[in-house]
Short mmCIF file of C-alpha atoms and ligand atoms in Angstrom, two decimals:
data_model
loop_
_atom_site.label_atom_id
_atom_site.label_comp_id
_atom_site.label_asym_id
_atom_site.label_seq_id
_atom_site.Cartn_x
_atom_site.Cartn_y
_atom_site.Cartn_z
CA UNK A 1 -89.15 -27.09 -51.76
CA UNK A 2 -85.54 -28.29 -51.58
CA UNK A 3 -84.32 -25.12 -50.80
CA UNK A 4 -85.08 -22.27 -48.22
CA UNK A 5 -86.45 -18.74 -49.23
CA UNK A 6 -84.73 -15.92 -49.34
CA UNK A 7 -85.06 -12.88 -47.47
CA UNK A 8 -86.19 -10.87 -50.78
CA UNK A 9 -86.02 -6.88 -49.10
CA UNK A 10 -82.30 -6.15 -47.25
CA UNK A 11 -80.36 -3.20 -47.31
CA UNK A 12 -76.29 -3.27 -47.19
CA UNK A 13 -73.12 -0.25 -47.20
CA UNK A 14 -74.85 0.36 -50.31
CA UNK A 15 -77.66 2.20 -48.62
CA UNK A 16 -77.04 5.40 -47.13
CA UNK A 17 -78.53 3.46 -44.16
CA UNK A 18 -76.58 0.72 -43.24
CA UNK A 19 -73.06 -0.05 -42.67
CA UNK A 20 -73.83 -3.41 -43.19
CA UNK A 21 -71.02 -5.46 -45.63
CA UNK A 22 -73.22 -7.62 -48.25
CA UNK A 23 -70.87 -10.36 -48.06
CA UNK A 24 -72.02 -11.60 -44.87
CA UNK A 25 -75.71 -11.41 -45.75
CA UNK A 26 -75.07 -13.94 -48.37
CA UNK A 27 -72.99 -16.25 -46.03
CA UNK A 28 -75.96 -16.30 -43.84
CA UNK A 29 -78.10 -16.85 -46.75
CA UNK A 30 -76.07 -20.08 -47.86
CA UNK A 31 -76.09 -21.39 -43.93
CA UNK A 32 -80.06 -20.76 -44.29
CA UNK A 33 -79.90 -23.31 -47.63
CA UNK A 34 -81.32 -20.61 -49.80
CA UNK A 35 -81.23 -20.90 -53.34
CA UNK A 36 -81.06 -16.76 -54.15
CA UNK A 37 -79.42 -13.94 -52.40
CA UNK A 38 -80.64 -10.54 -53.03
CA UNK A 39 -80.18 -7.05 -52.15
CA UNK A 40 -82.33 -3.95 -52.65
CA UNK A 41 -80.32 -0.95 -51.27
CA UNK A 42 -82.32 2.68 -51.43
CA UNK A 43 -83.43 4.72 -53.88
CA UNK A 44 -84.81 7.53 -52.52
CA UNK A 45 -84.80 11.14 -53.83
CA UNK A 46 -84.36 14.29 -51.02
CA UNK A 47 -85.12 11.85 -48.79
CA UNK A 48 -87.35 14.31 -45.59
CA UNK A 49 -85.27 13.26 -42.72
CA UNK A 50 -81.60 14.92 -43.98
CA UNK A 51 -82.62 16.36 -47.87
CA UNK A 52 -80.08 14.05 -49.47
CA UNK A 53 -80.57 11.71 -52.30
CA UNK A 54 -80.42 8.28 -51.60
CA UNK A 55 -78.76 6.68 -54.21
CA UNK A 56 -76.70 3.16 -54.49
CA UNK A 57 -74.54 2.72 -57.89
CA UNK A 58 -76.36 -0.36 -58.87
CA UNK A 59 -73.61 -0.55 -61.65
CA UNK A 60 -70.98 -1.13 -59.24
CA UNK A 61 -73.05 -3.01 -57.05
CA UNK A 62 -73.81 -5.85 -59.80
CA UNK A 63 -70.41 -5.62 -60.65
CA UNK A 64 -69.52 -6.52 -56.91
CA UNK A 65 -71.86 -9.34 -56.74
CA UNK A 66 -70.82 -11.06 -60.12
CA UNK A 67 -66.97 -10.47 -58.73
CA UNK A 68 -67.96 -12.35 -56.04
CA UNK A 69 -69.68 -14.80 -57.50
CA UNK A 70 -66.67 -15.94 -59.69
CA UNK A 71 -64.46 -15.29 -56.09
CA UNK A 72 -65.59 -16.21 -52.70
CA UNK A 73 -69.14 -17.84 -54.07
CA UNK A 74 -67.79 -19.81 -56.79
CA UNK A 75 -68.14 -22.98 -55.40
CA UNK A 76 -71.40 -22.73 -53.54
CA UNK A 77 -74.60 -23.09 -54.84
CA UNK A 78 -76.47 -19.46 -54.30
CA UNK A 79 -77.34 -16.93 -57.31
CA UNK A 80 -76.37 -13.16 -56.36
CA UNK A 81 -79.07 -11.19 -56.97
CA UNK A 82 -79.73 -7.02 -57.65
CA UNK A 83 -83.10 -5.01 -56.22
CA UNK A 84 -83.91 -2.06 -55.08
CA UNK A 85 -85.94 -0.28 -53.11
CA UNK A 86 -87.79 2.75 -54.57
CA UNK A 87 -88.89 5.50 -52.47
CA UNK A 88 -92.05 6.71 -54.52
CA UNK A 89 -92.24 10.58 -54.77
CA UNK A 90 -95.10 12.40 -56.27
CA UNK A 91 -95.34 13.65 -59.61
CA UNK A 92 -95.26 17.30 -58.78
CA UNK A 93 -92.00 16.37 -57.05
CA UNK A 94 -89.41 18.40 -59.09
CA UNK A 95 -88.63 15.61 -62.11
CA UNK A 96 -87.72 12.68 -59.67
CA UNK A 97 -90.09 10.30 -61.17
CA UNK A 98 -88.06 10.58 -64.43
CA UNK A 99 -84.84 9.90 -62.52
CA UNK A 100 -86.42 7.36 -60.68
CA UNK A 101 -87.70 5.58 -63.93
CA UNK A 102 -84.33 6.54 -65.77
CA UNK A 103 -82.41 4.37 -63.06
CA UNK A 104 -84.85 1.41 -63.60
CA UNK A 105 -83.72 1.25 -67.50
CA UNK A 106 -80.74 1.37 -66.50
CA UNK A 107 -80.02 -1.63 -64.71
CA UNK A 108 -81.37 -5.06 -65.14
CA UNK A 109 -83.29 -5.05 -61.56
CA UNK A 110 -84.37 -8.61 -60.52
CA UNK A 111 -86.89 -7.14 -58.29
CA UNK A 112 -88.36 -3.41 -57.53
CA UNK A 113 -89.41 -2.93 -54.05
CA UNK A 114 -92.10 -0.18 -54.08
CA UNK A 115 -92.07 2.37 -51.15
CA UNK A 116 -93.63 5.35 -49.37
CA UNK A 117 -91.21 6.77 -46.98
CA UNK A 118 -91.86 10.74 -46.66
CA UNK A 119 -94.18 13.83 -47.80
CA UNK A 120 -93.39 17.24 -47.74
CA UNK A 121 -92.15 17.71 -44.33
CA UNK A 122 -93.00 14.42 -42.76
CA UNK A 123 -90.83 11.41 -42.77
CA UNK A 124 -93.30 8.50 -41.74
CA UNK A 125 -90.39 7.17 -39.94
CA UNK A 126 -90.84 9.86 -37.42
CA UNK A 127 -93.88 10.88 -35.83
CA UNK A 128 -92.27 14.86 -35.74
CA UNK A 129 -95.01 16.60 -37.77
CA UNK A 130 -97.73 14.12 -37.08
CA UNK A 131 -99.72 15.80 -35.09
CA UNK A 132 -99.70 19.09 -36.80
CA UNK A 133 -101.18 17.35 -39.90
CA UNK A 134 -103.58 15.68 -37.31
CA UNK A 135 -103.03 11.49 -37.08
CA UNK A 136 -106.03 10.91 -39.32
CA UNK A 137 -104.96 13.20 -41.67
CA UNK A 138 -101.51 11.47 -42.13
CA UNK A 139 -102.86 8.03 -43.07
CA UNK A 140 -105.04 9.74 -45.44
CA UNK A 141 -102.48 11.13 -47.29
CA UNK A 142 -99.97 7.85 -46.48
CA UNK A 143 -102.66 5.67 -48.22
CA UNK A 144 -103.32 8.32 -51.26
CA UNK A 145 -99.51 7.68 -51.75
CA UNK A 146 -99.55 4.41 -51.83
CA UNK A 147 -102.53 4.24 -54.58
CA UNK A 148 -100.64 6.99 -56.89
CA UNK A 149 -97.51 4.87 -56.35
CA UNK A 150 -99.01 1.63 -57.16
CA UNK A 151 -100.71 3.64 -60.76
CA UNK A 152 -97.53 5.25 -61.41
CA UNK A 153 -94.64 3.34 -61.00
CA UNK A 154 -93.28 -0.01 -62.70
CA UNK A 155 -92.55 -1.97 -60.12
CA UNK A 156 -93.23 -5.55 -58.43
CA UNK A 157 -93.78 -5.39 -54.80
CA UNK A 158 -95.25 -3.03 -52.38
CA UNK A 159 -93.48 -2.72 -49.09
CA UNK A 160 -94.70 -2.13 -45.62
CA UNK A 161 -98.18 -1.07 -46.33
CA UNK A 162 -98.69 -0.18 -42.98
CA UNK A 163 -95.36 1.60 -42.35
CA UNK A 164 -96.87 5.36 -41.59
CA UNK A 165 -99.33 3.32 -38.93
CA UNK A 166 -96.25 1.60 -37.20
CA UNK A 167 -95.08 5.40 -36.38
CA UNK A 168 -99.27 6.24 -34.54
CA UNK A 169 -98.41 2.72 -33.18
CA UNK A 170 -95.20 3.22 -31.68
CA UNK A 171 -96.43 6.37 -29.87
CA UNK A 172 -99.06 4.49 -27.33
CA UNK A 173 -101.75 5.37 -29.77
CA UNK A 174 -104.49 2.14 -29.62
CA UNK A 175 -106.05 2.94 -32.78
CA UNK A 176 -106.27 0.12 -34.89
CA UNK A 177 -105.51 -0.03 -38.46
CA UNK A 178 -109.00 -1.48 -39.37
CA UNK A 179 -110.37 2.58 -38.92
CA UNK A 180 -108.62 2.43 -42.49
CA UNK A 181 -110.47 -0.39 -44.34
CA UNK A 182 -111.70 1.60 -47.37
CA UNK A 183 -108.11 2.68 -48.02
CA UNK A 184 -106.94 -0.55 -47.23
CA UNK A 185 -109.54 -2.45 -49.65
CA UNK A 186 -109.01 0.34 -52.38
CA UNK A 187 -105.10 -0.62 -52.14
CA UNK A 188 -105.47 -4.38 -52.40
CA UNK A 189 -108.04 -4.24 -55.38
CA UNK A 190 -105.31 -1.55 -57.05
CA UNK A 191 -102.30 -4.52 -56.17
CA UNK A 192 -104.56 -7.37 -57.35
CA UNK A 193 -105.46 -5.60 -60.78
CA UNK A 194 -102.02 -4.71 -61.36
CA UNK A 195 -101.06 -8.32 -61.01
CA UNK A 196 -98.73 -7.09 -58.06
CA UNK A 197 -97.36 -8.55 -55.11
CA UNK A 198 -97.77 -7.63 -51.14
CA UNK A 199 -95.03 -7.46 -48.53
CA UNK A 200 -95.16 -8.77 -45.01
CA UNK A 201 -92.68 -6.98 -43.43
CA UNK A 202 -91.17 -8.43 -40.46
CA UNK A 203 -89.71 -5.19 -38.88
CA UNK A 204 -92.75 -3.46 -39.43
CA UNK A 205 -94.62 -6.52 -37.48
CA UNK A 206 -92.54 -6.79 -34.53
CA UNK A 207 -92.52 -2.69 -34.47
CA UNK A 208 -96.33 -2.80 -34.08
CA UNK A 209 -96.07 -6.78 -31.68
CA UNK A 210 -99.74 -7.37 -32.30
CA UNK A 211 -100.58 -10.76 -34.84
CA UNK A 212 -103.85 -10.05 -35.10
CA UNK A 213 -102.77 -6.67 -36.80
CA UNK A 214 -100.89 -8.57 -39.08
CA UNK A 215 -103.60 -11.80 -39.45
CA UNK A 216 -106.39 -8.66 -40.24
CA UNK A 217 -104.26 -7.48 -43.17
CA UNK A 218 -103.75 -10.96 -44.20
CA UNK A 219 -107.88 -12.09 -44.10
CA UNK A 220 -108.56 -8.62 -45.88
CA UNK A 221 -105.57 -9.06 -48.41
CA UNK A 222 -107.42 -13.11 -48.89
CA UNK A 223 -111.31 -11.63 -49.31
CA UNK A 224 -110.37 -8.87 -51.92
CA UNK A 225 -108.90 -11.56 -53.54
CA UNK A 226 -105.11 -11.41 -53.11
CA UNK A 227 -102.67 -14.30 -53.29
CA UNK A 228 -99.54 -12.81 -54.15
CA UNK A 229 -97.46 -12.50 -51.21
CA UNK A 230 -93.58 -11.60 -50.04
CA UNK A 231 -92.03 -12.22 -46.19
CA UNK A 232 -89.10 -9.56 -45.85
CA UNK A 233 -87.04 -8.92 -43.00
CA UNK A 234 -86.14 -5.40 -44.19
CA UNK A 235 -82.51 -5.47 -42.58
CA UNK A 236 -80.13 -2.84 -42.19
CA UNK A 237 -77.46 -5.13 -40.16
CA UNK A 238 -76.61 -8.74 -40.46
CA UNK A 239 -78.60 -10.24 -37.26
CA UNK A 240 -81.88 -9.32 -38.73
CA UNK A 241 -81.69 -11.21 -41.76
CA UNK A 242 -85.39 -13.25 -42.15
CA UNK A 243 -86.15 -12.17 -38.70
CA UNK A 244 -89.03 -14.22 -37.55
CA UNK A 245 -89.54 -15.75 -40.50
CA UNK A 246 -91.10 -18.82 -39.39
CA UNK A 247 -93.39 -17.35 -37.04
CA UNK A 248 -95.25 -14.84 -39.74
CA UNK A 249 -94.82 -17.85 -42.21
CA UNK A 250 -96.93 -20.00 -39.79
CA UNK A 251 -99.15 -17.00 -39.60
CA UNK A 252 -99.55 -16.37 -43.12
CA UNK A 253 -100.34 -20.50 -43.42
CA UNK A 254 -102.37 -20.65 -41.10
CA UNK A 255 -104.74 -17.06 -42.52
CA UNK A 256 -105.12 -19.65 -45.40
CA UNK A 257 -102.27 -18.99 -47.86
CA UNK A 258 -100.18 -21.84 -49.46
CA UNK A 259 -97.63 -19.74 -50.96
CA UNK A 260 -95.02 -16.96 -50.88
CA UNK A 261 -93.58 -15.78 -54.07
CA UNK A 262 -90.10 -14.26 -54.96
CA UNK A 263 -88.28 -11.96 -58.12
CA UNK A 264 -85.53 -13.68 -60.35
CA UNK A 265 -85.08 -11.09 -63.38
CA UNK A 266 -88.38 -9.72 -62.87
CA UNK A 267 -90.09 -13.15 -63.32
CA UNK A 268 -92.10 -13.94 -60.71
CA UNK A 269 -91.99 -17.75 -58.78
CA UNK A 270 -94.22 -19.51 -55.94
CA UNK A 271 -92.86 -20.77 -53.00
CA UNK A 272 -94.64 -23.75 -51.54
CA UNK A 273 -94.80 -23.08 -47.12
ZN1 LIG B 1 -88.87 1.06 -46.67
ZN1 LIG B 2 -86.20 -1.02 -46.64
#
């Protein structure tokens, strides 16, 4: 390819998480030699760790990135891109789905990031609460999540499927995430049916430092069947924009896949690696 993939799942000050001014993602993002920038700030209703809603104006923001387009960018040869990322909630969950799909309808996405980020009173981020629902307990209802997310939601790629196990991880637990292969199996089949892609998710891989983690979720991904893959950084702040994206891109080669894809107005495209 004559020009260098974009980092397809970065949050900016448009995300109640970062303080992080866009405009410098996408000057790193033109020193890179990508073709596309693209954000995908948070969407996520009552989010568990403060009981706010997590909401961007994706109006404003498109607005912002076509201003700069004809502005700063007008010269160089990137297209600014909108995402999101959607924090899934259950359906019981007050009427956030509808909001949630509402939003989507909305705005002319280019890509929807699908997430599980929190249940009841446990943010996965956090291991507070974990070990009152018991550790086994918590992946169980993670990974139920994830499959009612994946049947419920319009969306085009699942995020950091092992995102609740980077919290066990990242408290000296040794358990490894193959204890989980039924859910794991049920949730590729689920992805592959629905003609959906998979995130690697760089943060979540140097979080949990193990490859062959990462290189077991890629062989079981490959013998379900899966081929439809995305490399994300997940940054909140400038210097982790496509963190280590040659090393997992080596790894993902080398676990026998050719190709990454990426999200230009909900149209999906392979990447040749
Ligand atoms: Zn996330
Ligand atoms: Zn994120």
């Amino acid at each position: 390819m004559d020009f260098a993939l974009h980092d397809q799942h970065v949050h900016s000050s448009f995300s109640s998480d970062s303080k992080q001014e866009l405009s410098f993602y996408i000057d790193k993002a033109i020193e890179l030699g990508c073709k596309y920038y693209i954000t995908t700030d948070h969407l996520d209703f009552n989010i568990n760790d403060s009981h706010i809603d997590w909401i961007a104006d994706y109006k404003e923001q498109r607005k912002y990135l076509d201003f700069l387009k004809k502005t700063k960018y007008k010269d160089n040869d990137i297209e600014l891109l909108l995402g999101i990322e959607v924090g899934y909630k259950t359906k019981d969950n007050l009427d956030y789905q509808d909001r949630i799909n509402k939003i989507l309808n909305d705005n002319d996405f280019d890509l929807i990031n699908l997430s599980v980020h929190d249940y009841k009173d446990v943010d996965f981020y956090f291991y507070d609460n974990y070990e009152k629902y018991g550790l086994d307990e918590i992946m169980k209802i993670y990974f139920n999540m994830e499959l009612d997310a994946i049947n419920e939601m319009d969306f085009d790629c699942l995020c950091h499927i092992d995102y609740a196990f980077k919290t066990i991880k990242m408290n000296n637990n040794d358990v490894k995430i193959d204890k989980y292969e039924d859910y794991l199996i049920r949730i590729f089949k689920s992805l592959i049916e629905k003609d959906k892609a998979l995130e690697i998710n760089t943060k979540v891989q140097e979080a949990i430092n193990d490859d062959e983690h990462v290189r077991y979720l890629l062989r079981l991904y490959k013998k379900c069947g899966g081929k439809l893959l995305t490399l994300s950084s997940d940054a909140h702040e400038l210097k982790r924009y496509e963190s280590n994206f040659d090393y997992y891109k080596q790894i993902i080669k080398e676990e026998g896949f050719d190709y990454l894809c990426y999200f230009v107005r909900r149209k999906r495209y392979l990447y040749k690696i």
